[in-house]
Every structure is written in C-alpha cells, then in structure tokens.
Short mmCIF file of C-alpha atoms and ligand atoms in Angstrom, two decimals:
data_model
loop_
_atom_site.label_atom_id
_atom_site.label_comp_id
_atom_site.label_asym_id
_atom_site.label_seq_id
_atom_site.Cartn_x
_atom_site.Cartn_y
_atom_site.Cartn_z
CA MET G 133 41.49 10.54 -25.37
CA GLN G 134 37.87 11.64 -24.81
CA THR G 135 36.49 13.81 -27.01
CA GLU G 136 36.19 17.25 -25.32
CA LYS G 137 32.48 18.22 -25.59
CA LEU G 138 32.88 21.87 -26.97
CA TYR G 139 28.85 22.05 -27.23
CA TYR G 140 28.93 21.95 -23.16
CA LEU G 141 31.33 24.45 -22.69
CA ASP G 142 29.68 26.73 -25.46
CA PRO G 143 26.12 25.67 -26.59
CA TYR G 144 26.54 28.47 -28.94
CA LEU G 145 29.24 27.44 -30.73
CA GLN G 146 28.88 27.05 -34.44
CA GLU G 147 32.35 26.79 -36.03
CA PHE G 148 35.13 24.81 -34.69
CA SER G 149 38.62 23.32 -35.33
CA ALA G 150 39.90 19.81 -34.15
CA ALA G 151 42.57 16.86 -35.02
CA ILE G 152 41.03 13.57 -35.99
CA LEU G 153 42.03 10.84 -33.40
CA ARG G 154 40.35 8.30 -35.60
CA LYS G 155 38.75 7.33 -38.82
CA THR G 156 37.21 4.34 -40.37
CA ALA G 157 35.97 3.69 -43.99
CA LEU G 158 32.25 2.88 -44.21
CA ALA G 159 29.83 1.70 -47.06
CA ASP G 160 29.45 4.01 -50.13
CA GLY G 161 32.59 6.23 -49.26
CA ARG G 162 31.63 7.41 -46.03
CA PHE G 163 33.62 7.71 -42.87
CA ALA G 164 32.98 7.29 -39.45
CA VAL G 165 35.16 10.22 -37.96
CA VAL G 166 36.23 10.59 -33.97
CA LEU G 167 37.58 14.05 -32.93
CA ASP G 168 39.86 14.84 -30.05
CA ARG G 169 36.98 17.91 -29.81
CA THR G 170 33.83 18.57 -31.16
CA ALA G 171 30.67 20.79 -31.43
CA PHE G 172 28.19 18.46 -32.79
CA TYR G 173 25.65 16.94 -30.29
CA PRO G 174 25.25 13.41 -30.62
CA GLU G 175 21.89 12.00 -30.37
CA GLY G 176 20.60 11.63 -26.64
CA GLY G 177 18.09 12.42 -23.90
CA GLY G 178 15.56 12.97 -26.66
CA GLN G 179 17.55 15.57 -28.73
CA PRO G 180 18.46 14.84 -32.22
CA CYS G 181 21.95 14.59 -33.00
CA ASP G 182 23.57 18.11 -35.10
CA THR G 183 24.36 18.13 -38.58
CA GLY G 184 26.39 20.34 -40.51
CA THR G 185 29.86 20.03 -42.19
CA LEU G 186 33.76 18.80 -41.34
CA ASN G 187 36.12 20.32 -43.80
CA LYS G 188 32.97 20.95 -46.24
CA LEU G 189 31.77 17.59 -46.39
CA THR G 190 28.27 17.03 -45.15
CA VAL G 191 28.30 15.69 -41.30
CA LEU G 192 25.12 13.01 -41.88
CA ASN G 193 25.16 11.39 -38.37
CA VAL G 194 26.20 12.07 -34.76
CA GLN G 195 26.21 9.02 -32.66
CA THR G 196 27.71 8.06 -29.10
CA LYS G 197 29.06 4.51 -29.79
CA ASN G 198 31.22 2.87 -26.54
CA GLY G 199 31.38 6.26 -25.09
CA GLU G 200 33.18 8.00 -28.44
CA ILE G 201 31.28 10.85 -30.31
CA VAL G 202 31.20 9.32 -33.92
CA HIS G 203 30.41 11.38 -36.92
CA THR G 204 29.61 9.90 -39.61
CA VAL G 205 30.81 12.30 -42.74
CA GLU G 206 29.54 12.09 -46.39
CA GLY G 207 33.54 11.55 -47.41
CA ASP G 208 37.22 11.53 -46.61
CA PRO G 209 38.08 14.80 -44.71
CA GLY G 210 41.68 14.11 -44.59
CA ASP G 211 44.05 13.18 -41.99
CA GLY G 212 45.51 16.82 -40.67
CA PRO G 213 43.17 19.40 -38.76
CA VAL G 214 39.35 19.72 -39.54
CA VAL G 215 36.79 22.64 -39.22
CA GLY G 216 33.63 21.78 -38.30
CA LYS G 217 30.48 23.71 -38.90
CA ILE G 218 27.56 22.81 -37.14
CA ASP G 219 23.74 23.69 -39.03
CA TRP G 220 23.20 26.40 -36.91
CA GLN G 221 19.21 26.83 -37.58
CA ARG G 222 18.51 22.96 -36.94
CA ARG G 223 20.64 23.60 -33.63
CA PHE G 224 19.00 26.46 -32.53
CA ASP G 225 15.51 24.96 -33.26
CA HIS G 226 16.42 21.71 -30.78
CA MET G 227 17.38 24.63 -28.31
CA GLN G 228 14.34 26.16 -28.48
CA GLN G 229 12.02 22.74 -28.36
CA HIS G 230 14.41 21.30 -25.70
CA THR G 231 14.50 24.54 -23.41
CA GLY G 232 10.95 24.76 -23.55
CA GLU G 233 10.67 21.08 -22.74
CA HIS G 234 12.23 22.00 -19.64
CA ILE G 235 9.67 24.88 -19.05
CA LEU G 236 7.14 22.96 -19.70
CA SER G 237 8.03 19.91 -17.47
CA GLY G 238 8.87 22.41 -14.55
CA VAL G 239 5.56 24.20 -14.61
CA PHE G 240 3.24 20.61 -15.25
CA LEU G 241 5.35 19.19 -11.99
CA ALA G 242 4.76 22.55 -10.26
CA LYS G 243 0.87 22.42 -10.86
CA TYR G 244 -0.59 19.31 -11.18
CA ARG G 245 2.63 16.87 -9.27
CA ALA G 246 2.81 15.88 -13.02
CA GLU G 247 6.04 14.58 -14.13
CA ASN G 248 7.17 14.42 -17.28
CA VAL G 249 8.23 10.92 -18.19
CA GLY G 250 8.69 10.70 -21.90
CA PHE G 251 9.99 13.25 -24.31
CA HIS G 252 10.17 13.08 -27.97
CA LEU G 253 11.86 15.45 -30.69
CA SER G 254 11.35 15.58 -34.30
CA ALA G 255 11.63 17.49 -37.41
CA ALA G 256 7.92 17.60 -37.37
CA THR G 257 6.66 17.33 -33.85
CA VAL G 258 7.43 18.04 -30.00
CA GLN G 259 6.12 15.87 -27.34
CA ILE G 260 6.25 15.19 -23.78
CA ASP G 261 4.01 12.36 -21.99
CA VAL G 262 2.91 13.89 -18.28
CA THR G 263 1.44 11.49 -15.83
CA LEU G 264 -2.07 13.06 -15.61
CA PRO G 265 -4.94 10.90 -16.18
CA THR G 266 -6.78 13.73 -18.10
CA LEU G 267 -6.20 17.71 -18.98
CA SER G 268 -8.74 20.04 -19.51
CA ASP G 269 -8.68 22.95 -21.79
CA GLU G 270 -8.55 25.54 -18.62
CA GLN G 271 -6.13 23.21 -17.41
CA ALA G 272 -3.73 23.62 -20.79
CA ARG G 273 -4.19 27.26 -20.48
CA GLU G 274 -3.14 27.53 -17.33
CA VAL G 275 0.09 25.82 -18.05
CA GLU G 276 0.53 27.53 -21.64
CA ASP G 277 0.32 30.91 -19.52
CA ALA G 278 2.98 30.14 -16.62
CA ALA G 279 5.03 28.31 -18.57
CA ASN G 280 5.30 31.71 -20.85
CA ALA G 281 5.70 33.82 -17.93
CA VAL G 282 9.07 32.14 -17.21
CA ILE G 283 10.11 32.65 -20.99
CA PHE G 284 9.18 36.38 -20.83
CA ALA G 285 10.47 36.93 -17.46
CA ASN G 286 13.91 35.87 -19.47
CA ARG G 287 15.40 34.19 -16.75
CA PRO G 288 19.21 32.57 -16.73
CA ILE G 289 19.45 28.80 -17.39
CA GLU G 290 22.53 27.20 -15.92
CA ALA G 291 24.38 24.08 -16.69
CA LYS G 292 26.72 22.54 -14.37
CA PHE G 293 28.60 19.50 -13.27
CA VAL G 294 28.24 18.22 -9.93
CA GLU G 295 29.44 15.03 -7.55
CA THR G 296 26.55 12.32 -7.08
CA ASP G 297 27.35 13.18 -3.06
CA GLU G 298 26.55 16.93 -3.43
CA LEU G 299 22.76 16.30 -5.51
CA ALA G 300 21.25 16.03 -1.86
CA ALA G 301 21.25 20.07 -2.15
CA TYR G 302 19.08 20.20 -5.38
CA GLU G 303 15.85 19.89 -5.43
CA LEU G 304 15.28 17.46 -8.79
CA ARG G 305 12.54 17.14 -11.11
CA LYS G 306 13.93 13.72 -11.94
CA ALA G 307 16.57 11.27 -10.65
CA PRO G 308 19.58 11.15 -12.36
CA GLY G 309 21.17 7.97 -14.30
CA ALA G 310 22.71 5.89 -12.26
CA GLU G 311 25.50 5.09 -14.10
CA PHE G 312 26.99 8.25 -13.92
CA GLU G 313 30.05 9.82 -11.55
CA GLN G 314 29.53 13.22 -12.47
CA ILE G 315 25.72 14.55 -13.16
CA ARG G 316 25.14 17.60 -15.41
CA LEU G 317 22.70 19.64 -13.90
CA VAL G 318 20.40 21.95 -15.65
CA SER G 319 18.51 24.98 -13.86
CA ILE G 320 16.03 27.48 -14.68
CA ALA G 321 15.57 29.68 -11.39
CA ASP G 322 12.12 28.72 -9.93
CA CYS G 323 10.60 26.38 -12.45
CA ASP G 324 13.08 23.55 -13.38
CA CYS G 325 16.07 22.00 -11.87
CA CYS G 326 16.85 18.11 -13.61
CA PRO G 327 19.57 16.08 -14.89
CA CYS G 328 20.34 16.51 -18.72
CA GLY G 329 22.92 15.76 -21.00
CA GLY G 330 21.59 18.22 -24.09
CA THR G 331 21.81 21.84 -25.06
CA HIS G 332 19.93 24.61 -23.86
CA LEU G 333 19.45 28.62 -24.37
CA ARG G 334 21.25 31.01 -22.37
CA LEU G 335 17.89 32.83 -21.71
CA THR G 336 14.39 31.61 -20.99
CA GLY G 337 13.45 34.59 -23.35
CA GLU G 338 15.30 33.05 -26.33
CA VAL G 339 12.40 30.14 -26.51
CA GLY G 340 10.43 33.05 -27.71
CA LEU G 341 6.81 31.48 -27.18
CA LEU G 342 5.47 28.08 -26.19
CA LYS G 343 2.16 27.12 -27.65
CA ILE G 344 0.23 23.64 -26.52
CA ARG G 345 -1.11 22.49 -29.76
CA GLY G 346 -2.64 19.27 -28.35
CA TRP G 347 -3.07 16.62 -26.44
CA GLU G 348 -4.19 13.36 -26.26
CA LYS G 349 -4.62 10.13 -23.47
CA ARG G 350 -1.49 7.67 -23.90
CA LYS G 351 -1.66 4.86 -21.26
CA ASN G 352 -1.98 6.35 -18.23
CA ASN G 353 -0.52 9.52 -19.41
CA ILE G 354 -1.19 12.61 -21.40
CA ARG G 355 1.07 13.15 -24.25
CA VAL G 356 1.22 16.70 -24.83
CA GLU G 357 2.30 18.36 -28.45
CA PHE G 358 3.76 21.48 -28.28
CA ALA G 359 5.93 24.23 -30.28
CA CYS G 360 8.39 26.79 -29.24
CA GLY G 361 10.36 29.58 -31.03
CA TYR G 362 10.18 29.81 -34.53
CA ARG G 363 8.19 26.74 -34.60
CA ALA G 364 5.67 28.29 -32.91
CA LEU G 365 5.74 31.41 -35.22
CA ALA G 366 5.19 28.86 -37.99
CA ASP G 367 2.24 27.27 -36.62
CA TYR G 368 1.16 31.02 -35.96
CA ARG G 369 1.54 32.05 -39.62
CA LEU G 370 -0.39 28.86 -40.78
CA LYS G 371 -3.10 29.64 -38.99
CA HIS G 372 -3.31 33.15 -39.02
CA GLU G 373 -2.89 32.51 -43.03
CA LEU G 374 -5.95 29.55 -42.43
CA ALA G 375 -8.26 31.89 -40.70
CA ARG G 376 -7.82 35.64 -42.83
CA SER G 377 -8.55 33.16 -46.02
CA LEU G 378 -11.41 31.64 -44.46
CA ALA G 379 -12.60 35.29 -43.39
CA ASN G 380 -12.17 36.15 -46.66
CA ARG G 381 -14.31 34.04 -48.10
CA PHE G 382 -17.24 34.78 -46.26
CA SER G 383 -16.26 38.96 -46.17
CA SER G 384 -16.16 38.82 -42.53
CA PRO G 385 -13.56 39.97 -40.09
CA VAL G 386 -11.70 36.77 -38.35
CA GLU G 387 -13.05 36.89 -35.25
CA LEU G 388 -16.77 36.68 -37.23
CA ALA G 389 -15.16 33.85 -40.13
CA LEU G 390 -16.78 30.82 -37.76
CA PRO G 391 -20.10 32.22 -37.32
CA ALA G 392 -20.08 32.81 -41.04
CA PHE G 393 -19.11 29.51 -41.87
CA GLU G 394 -22.01 27.98 -39.88
CA ARG G 395 -24.45 29.90 -41.19
CA PHE G 396 -23.12 28.52 -44.50
CA LEU G 397 -23.48 25.36 -43.23
CA GLU G 398 -26.98 25.41 -42.15
CA LYS G 399 -27.58 26.80 -45.80
CA GLN G 400 -25.88 24.05 -47.57
CA GLU G 401 -27.88 21.38 -45.19
CA SER G 402 -31.14 23.38 -45.62
CA LEU G 403 -30.36 23.33 -49.80
CA GLN G 404 -29.72 19.59 -49.74
CA ARG G 405 -32.77 18.82 -47.91
CA GLU G 406 -34.65 20.80 -50.70
CA LEU G 407 -32.64 18.81 -53.35
CA ASN G 408 -33.46 15.74 -51.38
CA ALA G 409 -37.03 16.25 -51.88
CA ALA G 410 -37.36 17.40 -55.17
CA ARG G 411 -35.58 14.78 -56.07
CA LYS G 412 -37.90 12.39 -54.30
CA THR G 413 -40.60 14.05 -56.77
CA TYR G 414 -39.25 13.70 -59.74
CA HIS G 415 -38.47 10.36 -59.01
CA GLU G 416 -41.65 9.47 -58.49
CA GLU G 417 -42.54 11.11 -61.67
CA LEU G 418 -39.79 9.67 -63.87
CA ALA G 419 -39.96 6.37 -62.97
CA THR G 420 -43.68 6.18 -63.82
CA ARG G 421 -42.87 7.72 -67.33
CA LEU G 422 -39.96 5.33 -67.84
CA LEU G 423 -41.90 2.57 -66.73
CA ASN G 424 -45.08 3.64 -68.91
CA GLU G 425 -42.60 4.04 -72.25
CA VAL G 426 -40.41 1.29 -72.22
CA ALA G 427 -41.12 -1.72 -74.36
CA PRO G 428 -41.22 -4.94 -72.30
CA VAL G 429 -39.10 -7.58 -73.22
CA GLY G 430 -40.34 -10.99 -72.21
CA GLY G 431 -42.72 -9.85 -69.71
CA ILE G 432 -39.48 -7.61 -67.99
CA ARG G 433 -39.25 -3.95 -68.41
CA ILE G 434 -35.48 -2.94 -68.17
CA VAL G 435 -35.31 0.87 -67.18
CA SER G 436 -31.66 2.67 -67.65
CA ARG G 437 -30.33 5.57 -66.92
CA ALA G 438 -27.35 7.80 -66.25
CA PHE G 439 -27.55 10.92 -63.86
CA ALA G 440 -24.60 13.65 -63.39
CA GLY G 441 -24.07 14.48 -59.87
CA TYR G 442 -25.81 11.93 -57.77
CA GLY G 443 -24.52 10.09 -54.84
CA ALA G 444 -25.18 6.66 -53.96
CA ALA G 445 -28.62 7.39 -51.79
CA ASP G 446 -30.22 8.98 -54.88
CA LEU G 447 -29.71 6.24 -56.98
CA GLN G 448 -31.00 4.02 -54.44
CA ASP G 449 -34.15 6.34 -54.18
CA PHE G 450 -35.05 6.11 -57.68
CA ALA G 451 -34.32 2.28 -58.07
CA ALA G 452 -36.69 1.76 -55.15
CA ARG G 453 -39.33 3.52 -56.96
CA ILE G 454 -38.47 1.17 -60.43
CA THR G 455 -38.40 -2.09 -58.81
CA ALA G 456 -41.31 -1.31 -56.82
CA ALA G 457 -43.06 -2.37 -60.11
CA ASP G 458 -43.50 -6.16 -61.06
CA GLY G 459 -40.84 -7.17 -63.49
CA ALA G 460 -38.68 -4.13 -63.52
CA VAL G 461 -35.27 -3.78 -63.76
CA CYS G 462 -33.07 -0.64 -63.44
CA LEU G 463 -29.84 -0.42 -64.60
CA LEU G 464 -28.52 3.17 -63.04
CA ALA G 465 -25.05 5.11 -63.24
CA ALA G 466 -24.03 8.30 -61.44
CA VAL G 467 -21.21 10.28 -63.39
CA ASP G 468 -18.56 12.04 -62.06
CA GLU G 469 -17.25 14.29 -64.96
CA THR G 470 -14.62 15.82 -62.70
CA ALA G 471 -13.11 12.38 -61.50
CA GLY G 472 -13.78 10.77 -64.66
CA ARG G 473 -15.53 7.99 -62.87
CA SER G 474 -19.25 6.47 -62.59
CA SER G 475 -20.36 4.67 -59.99
CA PHE G 476 -23.16 1.66 -60.87
CA LEU G 477 -26.67 0.41 -59.33
CA PHE G 478 -28.10 -2.47 -60.87
CA ALA G 479 -31.76 -3.63 -59.09
CA ALA G 480 -34.35 -6.21 -60.37
CA ALA G 481 -37.93 -6.88 -58.83
CA PRO G 482 -38.62 -10.19 -57.45
CA ASN G 483 -38.86 -13.19 -59.81
CA VAL G 484 -37.12 -11.47 -62.49
CA PRO G 485 -34.47 -13.84 -64.18
CA GLY G 486 -30.56 -13.09 -64.19
CA ALA G 487 -28.60 -12.32 -61.48
CA MET G 488 -27.59 -8.52 -61.05
CA ASN G 489 -24.34 -8.93 -59.66
CA ASP G 490 -22.86 -11.37 -62.53
CA LEU G 491 -24.66 -8.95 -65.28
CA LEU G 492 -22.84 -5.83 -63.44
CA LYS G 493 -19.44 -7.44 -62.99
CA ARG G 494 -19.49 -8.40 -66.86
CA SER G 495 -20.43 -5.12 -67.74
CA LEU G 496 -17.70 -3.38 -65.79
CA ALA G 497 -14.92 -5.95 -66.30
CA PRO G 498 -13.88 -4.80 -69.75
CA VAL G 499 -13.57 -1.12 -68.44
CA GLY G 500 -11.24 -2.34 -65.48
CA GLY G 501 -14.71 -1.37 -63.11
CA LYS G 502 -15.60 -3.73 -60.04
CA GLY G 503 -18.60 -4.31 -58.41
CA GLY G 504 -20.51 -6.88 -55.84
CA GLY G 505 -23.91 -7.60 -54.44
CA ASN G 506 -26.27 -10.12 -54.79
CA ALA G 507 -29.06 -11.48 -57.53
CA ALA G 508 -31.57 -8.66 -56.63
CA THR G 509 -29.37 -5.72 -56.22
CA ALA G 510 -25.52 -4.98 -57.12
CA GLN G 511 -23.42 -1.72 -56.91
CA GLY G 512 -19.92 -1.29 -58.20
CA GLY G 513 -17.60 1.39 -59.96
CA ALA G 514 -15.59 2.38 -62.85
CA PRO G 515 -12.95 4.45 -63.62
CA THR G 516 -15.03 6.10 -66.83
CA ALA G 517 -17.32 8.97 -67.79
CA ASP G 518 -19.30 7.05 -70.21
CA ALA G 519 -21.85 5.21 -68.25
CA ASP G 520 -24.26 5.71 -71.02
CA GLY G 521 -22.01 2.61 -73.03
CA ILE G 522 -22.12 0.01 -70.17
CA LEU G 523 -25.36 0.49 -69.37
CA ALA G 524 -26.06 -0.18 -73.23
CA THR G 525 -23.83 -2.92 -72.83
CA ALA G 526 -25.75 -4.27 -69.94
CA ARG G 527 -29.07 -3.87 -71.22
CA THR G 528 -28.11 -5.61 -74.33
CA MET G 529 -26.81 -8.49 -72.43
CA LEU G 530 -29.41 -8.75 -69.78
CA THR G 531 -32.11 -8.72 -72.91
CA ASN G 532 -30.37 -11.61 -74.96
CA GLU G 533 -30.60 -13.23 -71.60
CA ILE G 534 -34.67 -12.68 -70.74
CA ALA G 535 -35.48 -13.27 -74.76
CA PRO G 536 -33.02 -15.17 -76.76
ZN1 ZN R 59 17.85 19.62 -20.82
#
C-alpha cells in the first residue's frame, strides 16, 4: 500500500491522523516510520523535507526511499493511530521560496529565454542557476519588477496530475522526468507551467515580495540568489536597520548616509596622509637624536624603541633611518594594548655582526611569539603588550654577542 500524499491534496494541511504501516527501530532510540497517509513533504526537487511531530515526538527527517515515504522519528510513536503536526513556519517558508522560484524562472524564460537549470533551497539561501552568460544590474531589476508584478497580481497557482500523452497540450518550461506515468503540472497563468512535485502556495500574492540579493557567474550560467516572503522582510529589516544606524552615526537622512560616509573616508585618508608626513619628520629627528645619545658597544650602536599605534610601514620607515647609519642596529616594536599583542622589527646596517632573524626568534620564543626573516632584517609578533621587556632582553643578548 502506498502512502497517501496529503500534502498534494492540501498543501495547507498542518495536522492529520494516520495509521502506521511499518516501523523499524534505528540507532539511538530513533524509529523509521511509514504511514498510510502523510502531510509531511519528503525532501525532493530541491525543496527540503518537512519537520514536526508524530504523537508529540520530533520528526527529524522525511525521505523517499524505494518509493516509500519514511519519517525518521526521535522515539517510538506506538502502534495505534498517530497524530502528525508539521512545522508550519518552516513549510510556509519553503512554499514561499519555492513558489517564488517558479515565478522567477518563468520571468527569466519569458524575458531572456534563460532556463532554470539548478535550484537550491536551504535555511540560509535560495538560488537558481539560469542559462545566461551575464546579467546586468538593469536586467536584474527588470526581472525583479516583472516577478513582483506577477506576485502583486495575486494569480492562482494550480497543480494537477496529467497523463503523459496529454502533455503536448501544455507549453512546459522544462521537460518532465521520463520515469513517471502521471505528471504533476504546476501552473501560474501567463507566467510558468512546469512539472513539479513540490508544495506551492494557492495564490502568487502569498509570496509577498521577491528580492534578488545578488548573482555570480557559475561555469556557463548565472547563479541568482533571492529571497521571498518573510525572508525578504527579514532581509529588508536587516538592511534598513543597518542603513538607519549608519545614517544616525552621520546625523544624516538615510538617503544621504553614503555621501556622508564617503566624505568621512576622504577626511580619514587626508588625516592619514598628514599623520604619515608628521611621523616621517618625527622619525628623522628621533633617529638622529637616538643615534647620537646611544653609547656604542664594540663600535655598534643599538637603538631600541617601542611605539604605540604603529603599523608595519611606520616601523619600516623608522628602521630605514636608523640602519642608514654605519654600524647601527634597531630593535623596534609596535604595541597594540587593546589586543595585548606586539609586533617587532629588528634590522641591522651592513657589516654588523649577529643575525637579526636568529636574535628575534630567541627573544620571542619565551613569550610564545614567532618571527622570521634574514640576517639583516627580521619581523615577528608576540601575544604580549610588554614589548619593552622583550626589547631589553634582545639588547642584552646582542650586546653580549658583540662584546662578550
Ligand atoms: Zn514547484
């Protein structure tokens, strides 16, 4: 006996009673259950399965296996009649996305002769692959407008079984699988007609809204990501709140938030240029002063210094000014107090004894830091804000090597 597919008779049926035809104990106390009738849609055609409960036990999965609809239940539902309840929020979401897929596919075909050759629906995303080499912003907007026009027209969606020899009377978006005797046709007037075994809404208006969220090239096709119904609302809400927060930060209306942000970035870049120029001047003066102050050890002048808020480029700029002097070595650090990290740059002028990469590795190893480079220049990092301690250790090690 075949399970009666209640989800075809009434895709809005949320609760039903049924008899158990067969049940099998699985690992971990779960049961595989076959019913005489079910409203649980098994995964298929790109639409995920329903979940819900059978006699208040969670239905974890529903799959078609060897022509049977098998419900995987968390426990033993007993032997008598069962009451099944499907997770309606999940199912309605699937119906919104899946019906939206029909509309979008119909529009792509009508406008650009582009076929839907792949459908993916998950909790995170809804995508179709269409046979187009490219898709412009303008084309995407046109498709989106046309799809939403079908939604707002609130057209009926019909599903019916037809014999294969009746198919010639229909203009189908895609050919049915050859293995079926009867074909289930799903049609939306003046939009789409195609064989489909999924669950659909009664009226296009229930899709609510269809928003294309993005697209990318996939081999010879375009993969279009979109959202329908409550997902489109959630997407709008997320972006609206983001836009509003951004606008509030700039005390501007939402429409003017982007220009305000661009002005902010320009200002930032201008300040950064000023800061870089000021640092170069400061580095020049500081390098001259420190090189004069430091007492040479075996003819070598070791300059060490920790800076706050410096990047790698700042350290390199200062190092270049030190190592331009004969017999000079610099042991530098940039401290990030917030992250509790420091980065290091050790550099030596030509002909200075000792290898900087070796010195850096030995200095950082005790605090779990790492570094690399060559004899003249080495860079690294350590998970500590106490850069002064590390620099002092390095200076002592280097001094002992130069003048033992
Ligand atoms: Zn369908």
